[in-house]
Amino acid sequence: MTAHAFQIEAPLFGGGAEAALTVSQLSQHLRALVGQDLIASDVWVRGELSSVTNAASGHLYFSLKDDGGCLECVMWRSTAQWLRFQLEPGAGVLVHGRVDLYPSRSKYQLVADQVEPDGQGALFLAFTQLRDRLQAEGLFDPERKRPLPYLPRQIAVVTSLSGAAVHDICTVVRRRCAATAILIVPALVQGEAAPESVCQAVAAANAVPDVEVIIVGRGGGSAEDLWCFNDERVVRAIVGSARPVVSAVGHETDFTLADFAADHRAPTPSAAAEQIVPDLGDLALRVGSARVRLAQALRRRVVERRERLRALSQRPCLARPREIVDQRRQRLDDLSAEMRRVLRDRLREDRSRIAVLSGRLDALSPLRVMGRGFAAVEKLPERRVLRAAAEAQPGDRVAIRFHDGTLTTWVESVESAREES
């Protein structure tokens, strides 16, 4: 806004109370004076950020301070939306703008149109801030990285049709494996509309059923040229891809946030094609070498098994099995004869021992004694042996046992041997 001096009809000095200005008049006059100042209307200010506020309207309010003062600043939404990094309290910055007077409060402020980090570039600061935030969310964790498919049937390439990257990728794929189909999904890779274009292309590539892996990339360029691949929308589109993604942005020394988000990072688009598609010539050599090694291993195994079979066939059990059986049968016959001999001897010994014991028992048998004229008397009915005449009473029924039979009788009287004598 071009400032014009406020015209005051009354003299500024003198004239008494009738020449007094209103607060609004004085504020407008001072605002016009500030707007005409060459320094205040186009100035760079260095300071430390504080009191950073993102208003709901989209305007950005903050303060710049140093050891000697504090300057209120505002950046309108139309300018703040293009700010590449977030303003953080305590950060040192360089702010460009013009000094203006806010009439309703009669306070001067700096209307900022550009903010740069003091000591480092705005792009680098924006890169590190977004990188740290997305890393804290886990978007760059190695655990979520997926392996690349082996010998994919079809790959999708998200890049510009006019760039060298698409030509390099197609050349490498056709040279290494002509059978691999290539789906080119065109996208803008530079400019303000590029992030949204890349996101739509990644979504379109995922919608094709036969696509097994996606290359997202472009050729080299400046940091500004590659900035599309540092956009948060592109990073989240890569992370959310249903197919593994290979990032191939710029040259080997270029790093973008897409490299951290992708499942694999290739230093160049050509290298991405080499990572995904194996060389059929090399593969044929490897298959041939494996076939030779397999044949050699099989021959060694056959030779080893033949030697093993020959050694086993020379063992007696296999060379002369009938002889082994006859020997075992003869051994069985010998053992059977030996067992019968041992049994007979044992039986003879047992019979002899039984005869001796039987003679001893017979000599001690009461029947043997009875055979010499003795008898045994038992009291009936309990059949208790009477060992003395006093154990019987007249009238008792007794059984007298001889060696050849038993007599049953009644006791008429009991006389002791003393009475008989």
Coordinates of C-alpha atoms in Angstrom, one line a residue:
M1 CA 0.0 0.0 0.0
T2 CA 1.4 3.4 -1.0
A3 CA 1.4 5.8 2.0
H4 CA 0.4 9.5 1.5
A5 CA 1.0 12.2 4.0
F6 CA -2.1 13.2 5.9
Q7 CA -2.8 16.9 5.2
I8 CA -3.3 19.0 8.3
E9 CA -4.7 22.5 7.8
A10 CA -3.8 23.8 11.3
P11 CA -0.1 24.6 12.0
L12 CA 1.7 21.8 13.8
F13 CA 3.4 24.1 16.2
G14 CA 1.7 26.8 18.1
G15 CA -1.8 28.0 17.5
G16 CA -3.1 26.9 20.9
A17 CA -5.7 24.3 21.8
E18 CA -7.9 25.0 18.8
A19 CA -5.1 23.5 16.6
A20 CA -5.2 20.1 18.5
L21 CA -5.3 16.9 16.4
T22 CA -7.5 13.9 17.1
V23 CA -5.8 10.6 17.9
S24 CA -6.8 9.2 14.6
Q25 CA -5.4 12.2 12.7
L26 CA -2.1 12.0 14.4
S27 CA -2.0 8.2 13.8
Q28 CA -2.7 8.7 10.1
H29 CA -0.1 11.4 9.9
L30 CA 2.6 9.2 11.5
R31 CA 1.6 6.3 9.3
A32 CA 2.1 8.4 6.2
L33 CA 5.5 9.6 7.4
V34 CA 6.6 6.0 8.1
G35 CA 5.4 4.9 4.7
Q36 CA 7.5 7.6 2.9
D37 CA 10.7 6.6 4.7
L38 CA 13.0 4.8 2.4
I39 CA 14.5 2.6 5.1
A40 CA 11.2 1.7 6.9
S41 CA 9.5 0.8 3.6
D42 CA 12.1 -1.7 2.5
V43 CA 14.0 -3.2 5.4
W44 CA 15.7 -6.4 6.5
V45 CA 15.6 -7.0 10.3
R46 CA 17.6 -9.6 12.2
G47 CA 16.3 -11.0 15.5
E48 CA 15.1 -13.9 17.6
L49 CA 11.6 -15.2 17.1
S50 CA 9.1 -15.2 20.0
S51 CA 5.4 -15.3 20.5
V52 CA 4.7 -17.1 17.2
T53 CA 0.9 -17.4 16.6
N54 CA -0.8 -19.1 13.6
A55 CA -4.2 -17.4 13.5
A56 CA -7.4 -19.2 12.3
S57 CA -7.5 -16.6 9.5
G58 CA -4.2 -17.9 8.1
H59 CA -2.3 -14.8 9.1
L60 CA 1.0 -15.3 11.0
Y61 CA 1.8 -13.1 14.0
F62 CA 5.2 -13.1 15.7
S63 CA 7.8 -10.9 17.5
L64 CA 11.4 -10.2 16.8
K65 CA 13.6 -9.4 19.8
D66 CA 17.2 -8.7 20.7
D67 CA 18.9 -7.5 23.8
G68 CA 17.6 -3.9 23.2
G69 CA 14.1 -4.2 22.0
C70 CA 11.1 -6.1 20.6
L71 CA 9.4 -5.6 17.2
E72 CA 5.8 -6.9 16.5
C73 CA 5.5 -8.6 13.1
V74 CA 2.7 -9.8 10.9
M75 CA 2.7 -11.9 7.7
W76 CA -0.6 -12.0 5.8
R77 CA -2.1 -15.3 4.7
S78 CA -1.4 -14.7 1.0
T79 CA 2.3 -14.6 1.9
A80 CA 2.4 -17.1 4.9
Q81 CA 1.0 -20.0 2.8
W82 CA 4.3 -20.0 0.7
L83 CA 6.6 -20.1 3.8
R84 CA 8.7 -23.2 3.4
F85 CA 9.5 -23.8 7.0
Q86 CA 7.8 -23.4 10.4
L87 CA 8.6 -20.5 12.6
E88 CA 9.8 -21.7 16.0
P89 CA 10.3 -19.5 19.1
G90 CA 14.0 -19.0 19.8
A91 CA 15.1 -19.4 16.2
G92 CA 17.3 -16.6 14.7
V93 CA 15.8 -15.3 11.5
L94 CA 16.2 -12.5 8.9
V95 CA 12.8 -10.8 8.1
H96 CA 12.2 -8.5 5.2
G97 CA 9.2 -6.2 5.0
R98 CA 8.0 -2.7 5.6
V99 CA 7.2 -0.8 8.8
D100 CA 3.5 0.1 9.2
L101 CA 1.4 1.7 11.9
Y102 CA -1.6 -0.1 13.1
P103 CA -4.1 2.8 13.5
S104 CA -6.5 1.3 16.0
R105 CA -3.8 0.7 18.5
S106 CA -1.3 3.3 17.3
K107 CA 1.4 0.6 17.3
Y108 CA 4.0 0.2 14.7
Q109 CA 4.7 -3.3 13.3
L110 CA 6.7 -4.9 10.5
V111 CA 4.6 -6.3 7.7
A112 CA 6.8 -9.2 6.6
D113 CA 6.9 -10.6 3.1
Q114 CA 10.0 -12.9 3.5
V115 CA 11.6 -14.8 6.3
E116 CA 14.9 -16.6 6.1
P117 CA 16.8 -18.6 8.7
D118 CA 19.8 -16.7 10.0
G119 CA 22.8 -18.9 9.2
Q120 CA 21.1 -21.6 7.0
G121 CA 18.8 -21.7 4.0
A122 CA 15.1 -21.8 4.3
L123 CA 14.9 -25.0 2.2
F124 CA 17.3 -26.8 4.4
L125 CA 15.5 -25.8 7.5
A126 CA 12.1 -26.8 6.1
F127 CA 13.7 -30.2 5.0
T128 CA 15.0 -30.9 8.5
Q129 CA 11.8 -29.8 10.3
L130 CA 9.6 -32.0 8.2
R131 CA 12.0 -34.9 8.2
D132 CA 12.2 -34.9 12.1
R133 CA 8.4 -34.7 12.3
L134 CA 7.7 -37.5 9.9
Q135 CA 10.4 -39.7 11.4
A136 CA 8.8 -39.2 14.9
E137 CA 5.6 -40.6 13.3
G138 CA 7.5 -43.8 12.3
L139 CA 7.2 -43.2 8.5
F140 CA 10.9 -43.9 8.0
D141 CA 11.2 -46.9 10.2
P142 CA 13.2 -49.8 8.6
E143 CA 10.7 -52.3 9.9
R144 CA 8.0 -51.1 7.5
K145 CA 10.3 -51.5 4.4
R146 CA 9.2 -54.2 2.0
P147 CA 11.4 -56.4 -0.2
L148 CA 11.4 -56.0 -3.9
P149 CA 9.7 -58.7 -6.0
Y150 CA 12.0 -61.0 -8.0
L151 CA 11.5 -60.9 -11.7
P152 CA 8.4 -58.6 -11.7
R153 CA 6.0 -59.0 -14.5
Q154 CA 5.2 -55.3 -14.7
I155 CA 6.6 -52.2 -13.2
A156 CA 5.1 -48.7 -13.0
V157 CA 7.2 -45.6 -13.5
V158 CA 6.0 -42.3 -12.1
T159 CA 7.9 -39.5 -13.7
S160 CA 7.8 -36.8 -16.4
L161 CA 7.3 -37.9 -20.0
S162 CA 9.7 -35.2 -21.2
G163 CA 12.6 -36.0 -18.8
A164 CA 15.6 -38.3 -19.4
A165 CA 14.6 -40.5 -16.5
V166 CA 11.9 -42.3 -18.3
H167 CA 14.2 -43.0 -21.3
D168 CA 17.0 -44.3 -19.0
I169 CA 14.6 -46.6 -17.1
C170 CA 13.1 -48.1 -20.3
T171 CA 16.5 -48.6 -21.9
V172 CA 17.9 -50.5 -18.9
V173 CA 14.8 -52.6 -18.5
R174 CA 14.7 -53.6 -22.1
R175 CA 18.4 -54.5 -22.1
R176 CA 18.2 -56.6 -18.9
C177 CA 14.8 -58.3 -19.3
A178 CA 12.7 -57.4 -22.3
A179 CA 9.8 -59.6 -21.0
T180 CA 9.1 -57.1 -18.1
A181 CA 6.3 -54.8 -19.0
I182 CA 6.7 -51.1 -18.2
L183 CA 3.7 -48.8 -17.3
I184 CA 4.5 -45.1 -17.6
V185 CA 2.3 -43.0 -15.3
P186 CA 3.1 -39.4 -16.3
A187 CA 3.3 -36.8 -13.6
L188 CA 4.7 -33.3 -13.0
V189 CA 8.0 -33.5 -11.1
Q190 CA 8.7 -29.8 -10.7
G191 CA 6.6 -26.7 -9.7
E192 CA 3.7 -25.9 -7.4
A193 CA 1.4 -28.5 -8.9
A194 CA 4.0 -31.3 -8.9
P195 CA 3.3 -32.8 -5.4
E196 CA -0.4 -33.4 -6.1
S197 CA 0.4 -34.8 -9.6
V198 CA 2.9 -37.3 -8.1
C199 CA 0.3 -38.4 -5.5
Q200 CA -2.3 -39.0 -8.1
A201 CA 0.1 -40.9 -10.3
V202 CA 1.1 -43.2 -7.4
A203 CA -2.5 -43.9 -6.7
A204 CA -3.1 -44.7 -10.4
A205 CA -0.2 -47.1 -10.4
N206 CA -1.5 -48.9 -7.4
A207 CA -4.9 -49.3 -9.2
V208 CA -3.4 -51.5 -11.9
P209 CA -3.6 -55.2 -10.7
D210 CA -0.5 -56.5 -12.6
V211 CA 1.9 -53.8 -11.3
E212 CA 4.3 -55.3 -8.7
V213 CA 6.6 -52.4 -8.0
I214 CA 6.6 -48.6 -8.6
I215 CA 9.6 -46.3 -9.4
V216 CA 9.0 -42.7 -8.4
G217 CA 11.7 -40.3 -9.6
R218 CA 13.2 -37.8 -12.0
G219 CA 16.6 -36.7 -13.2
G220 CA 18.9 -34.3 -11.4
G221 CA 18.4 -30.6 -10.7
S222 CA 18.8 -28.0 -8.1
A223 CA 17.3 -28.3 -4.6
E224 CA 14.3 -26.2 -5.8
D225 CA 13.8 -28.5 -8.8
L226 CA 13.8 -31.6 -6.5
W227 CA 11.6 -30.0 -3.8
C228 CA 8.5 -31.7 -5.0
F229 CA 9.9 -34.9 -3.5
N230 CA 10.3 -33.3 -0.1
D231 CA 6.6 -32.5 0.1
E232 CA 4.7 -34.1 2.9
R233 CA 1.9 -35.2 0.6
V234 CA 4.3 -37.1 -1.6
V235 CA 5.9 -38.8 1.4
R236 CA 2.6 -40.0 2.7
A237 CA 1.5 -41.2 -0.7
I238 CA 4.7 -43.3 -1.0
V239 CA 4.2 -44.7 2.5
G240 CA 0.6 -45.6 1.8
S241 CA 1.4 -47.4 -1.5
A242 CA 0.1 -51.0 -1.6
R243 CA 3.1 -51.9 -3.9
P244 CA 6.8 -51.5 -2.9
V245 CA 8.2 -48.2 -4.0
V246 CA 11.7 -47.4 -5.2
S247 CA 12.7 -43.7 -5.0
A248 CA 15.1 -42.6 -7.8
V249 CA 15.3 -38.8 -7.5
G250 CA 18.2 -36.9 -8.9
H251 CA 21.8 -38.1 -8.7
E252 CA 23.7 -40.1 -6.1
T253 CA 24.4 -37.1 -3.9
D254 CA 20.8 -35.9 -3.9
F255 CA 18.6 -36.9 -1.0
T256 CA 15.0 -36.2 -0.5
L257 CA 12.3 -37.2 2.0
A258 CA 10.9 -39.6 -0.7
D259 CA 14.2 -41.5 -0.4
F260 CA 13.5 -42.0 3.4
A261 CA 9.9 -43.0 2.8
A262 CA 10.4 -45.4 -0.1
D263 CA 11.0 -49.1 0.5
H264 CA 14.3 -48.8 -1.4
R265 CA 16.4 -45.9 -2.6
A266 CA 18.3 -45.8 -5.9
P267 CA 20.9 -43.2 -6.6
T268 CA 19.7 -42.7 -10.1
P269 CA 16.7 -43.8 -12.3
S270 CA 18.9 -46.2 -14.2
A271 CA 20.1 -47.7 -10.9
A272 CA 16.5 -48.2 -9.9
A273 CA 15.8 -50.2 -13.0
E274 CA 18.9 -52.3 -12.3
Q275 CA 17.7 -53.0 -8.7
I276 CA 14.3 -54.2 -9.8
V277 CA 15.0 -56.1 -13.0
P278 CA 17.7 -58.8 -13.0
D279 CA 19.9 -59.1 -16.1
L280 CA 18.7 -62.2 -18.0
G281 CA 22.2 -62.8 -19.4
D282 CA 23.7 -62.8 -15.9
L283 CA 20.7 -65.0 -14.7
A284 CA 21.3 -67.5 -17.5
L285 CA 25.0 -67.7 -16.5
R286 CA 24.1 -68.2 -12.9
V287 CA 21.5 -70.9 -13.9
G288 CA 24.2 -72.6 -16.1
S289 CA 26.7 -72.5 -13.3
A290 CA 24.1 -73.8 -10.8
R291 CA 23.3 -76.6 -13.3
V292 CA 27.0 -77.6 -13.5
R293 CA 27.4 -77.6 -9.7
L294 CA 24.2 -79.6 -9.3
A295 CA 25.4 -82.2 -11.8
Q296 CA 28.7 -82.5 -10.1
A297 CA 27.1 -82.8 -6.7
L298 CA 24.8 -85.5 -8.1
R299 CA 27.7 -87.4 -9.5
R300 CA 29.6 -87.2 -6.2
R301 CA 26.5 -88.5 -4.4
V302 CA 26.1 -91.4 -6.8
V303 CA 29.8 -92.4 -6.4
E304 CA 29.5 -92.2 -2.6
R305 CA 26.3 -94.3 -2.6
R306 CA 27.9 -96.9 -4.9
E307 CA 30.9 -97.2 -2.6
R308 CA 28.6 -97.5 0.3
L309 CA 26.6 -100.2 -1.4
R310 CA 29.8 -102.1 -2.4
A311 CA 31.0 -102.0 1.2
L312 CA 27.7 -103.2 2.5
S313 CA 27.5 -106.0 -0.1
Q314 CA 30.8 -107.4 1.1
R315 CA 29.6 -107.9 4.6
P316 CA 28.9 -111.6 5.4
C317 CA 25.3 -111.0 6.2
L318 CA 24.7 -109.8 2.7
A319 CA 27.4 -111.8 0.8
R320 CA 26.5 -115.2 2.3
P321 CA 23.2 -114.9 4.1
R322 CA 22.5 -118.7 3.9
E323 CA 25.7 -119.4 5.7
I324 CA 24.8 -117.0 8.5
V325 CA 21.3 -118.6 8.8
D326 CA 22.9 -122.1 9.0
Q327 CA 25.3 -121.0 11.6
R328 CA 22.6 -119.5 13.7
R329 CA 20.5 -122.7 13.4
Q330 CA 23.5 -124.8 14.5
R331 CA 24.0 -122.5 17.4
L332 CA 20.3 -122.8 18.3
D333 CA 20.6 -126.7 18.2
D334 CA 23.6 -126.6 20.4
L335 CA 21.9 -124.3 22.9
S336 CA 18.8 -126.6 22.9
A337 CA 20.9 -129.7 23.6
E338 CA 22.8 -127.9 26.3
M339 CA 19.5 -126.7 27.8
R340 CA 18.1 -130.3 27.9
R341 CA 21.2 -131.7 29.5
V342 CA 21.2 -129.0 32.2
L343 CA 17.5 -129.6 32.8
R344 CA 18.1 -133.4 33.2
D345 CA 21.0 -132.9 35.6
R346 CA 19.1 -130.4 37.6
L347 CA 16.1 -132.7 37.8
R348 CA 18.3 -135.7 38.9
E349 CA 19.9 -133.6 41.6
D350 CA 16.5 -132.3 42.8
R351 CA 15.1 -135.9 42.9
S352 CA 18.1 -137.1 44.9
R353 CA 17.7 -134.2 47.3
I354 CA 14.0 -134.9 47.7
A355 CA 14.7 -138.6 48.5
V356 CA 17.2 -137.6 51.2
L357 CA 14.8 -135.2 52.8
S358 CA 11.9 -137.7 52.5
G359 CA 14.0 -140.3 54.4
R360 CA 14.7 -137.7 57.1
L361 CA 11.0 -136.8 57.4
D362 CA 10.0 -140.5 57.5
A363 CA 12.4 -141.2 60.3
L364 CA 10.7 -138.5 62.3
S365 CA 7.2 -139.3 61.3
P366 CA 4.8 -140.3 64.1
L367 CA 3.5 -143.1 61.9
R368 CA 7.0 -144.7 61.9
V369 CA 6.9 -144.6 65.8
M370 CA 3.4 -146.0 65.8
G371 CA 4.6 -148.9 63.7
R372 CA 6.7 -150.0 66.6
G373 CA 3.5 -150.4 68.8
F374 CA 2.8 -146.9 69.9
A375 CA -0.5 -145.0 69.5
A376 CA -1.7 -141.4 69.6
V377 CA -4.8 -140.4 71.7
E378 CA -7.0 -137.4 70.7
K379 CA -9.9 -136.0 72.7
L380 CA -13.1 -135.7 70.7
P381 CA -14.7 -133.8 69.3
E382 CA -11.9 -131.1 69.2
R383 CA -9.3 -133.7 68.3
R384 CA -6.8 -132.4 70.8
V385 CA -3.9 -134.7 71.3
L386 CA -3.7 -135.9 74.9
R387 CA -0.1 -135.9 76.2
A388 CA -0.9 -137.2 79.7
A389 CA -3.6 -139.4 81.3
A390 CA -4.5 -136.5 83.6
E391 CA -5.8 -134.5 80.6
A392 CA -8.7 -137.0 80.2
Q393 CA -11.7 -137.5 82.4
P394 CA -14.0 -140.5 82.8
G395 CA -16.7 -140.3 80.2
D396 CA -14.6 -138.4 77.6
R397 CA -14.9 -139.7 74.1
V398 CA -11.4 -140.3 72.6
A399 CA -9.9 -141.6 69.4
I400 CA -6.9 -143.9 69.5
R401 CA -4.8 -143.7 66.4
F402 CA -2.5 -146.6 65.4
H403 CA -0.3 -146.8 62.4
D404 CA -2.9 -148.8 60.5
G405 CA -6.1 -147.2 61.7
T406 CA -8.1 -145.5 64.4
L407 CA -10.3 -146.7 67.3
T408 CA -13.0 -144.6 69.0
T409 CA -13.9 -145.4 72.6
W410 CA -15.1 -143.9 75.9
V411 CA -12.9 -143.4 79.0
E412 CA -14.2 -145.4 81.9
S413 CA -11.6 -144.4 84.4
V414 CA -8.3 -142.5 84.7
E415 CA -5.4 -144.0 86.6
S416 CA -2.1 -142.3 87.0
A417 CA 1.2 -144.3 86.6
R418 CA 1.8 -143.7 90.4
E419 CA -1.4 -145.4 91.3
E420 CA -0.6 -148.3 89.1
S421 CA 2.7 -148.8 90.8

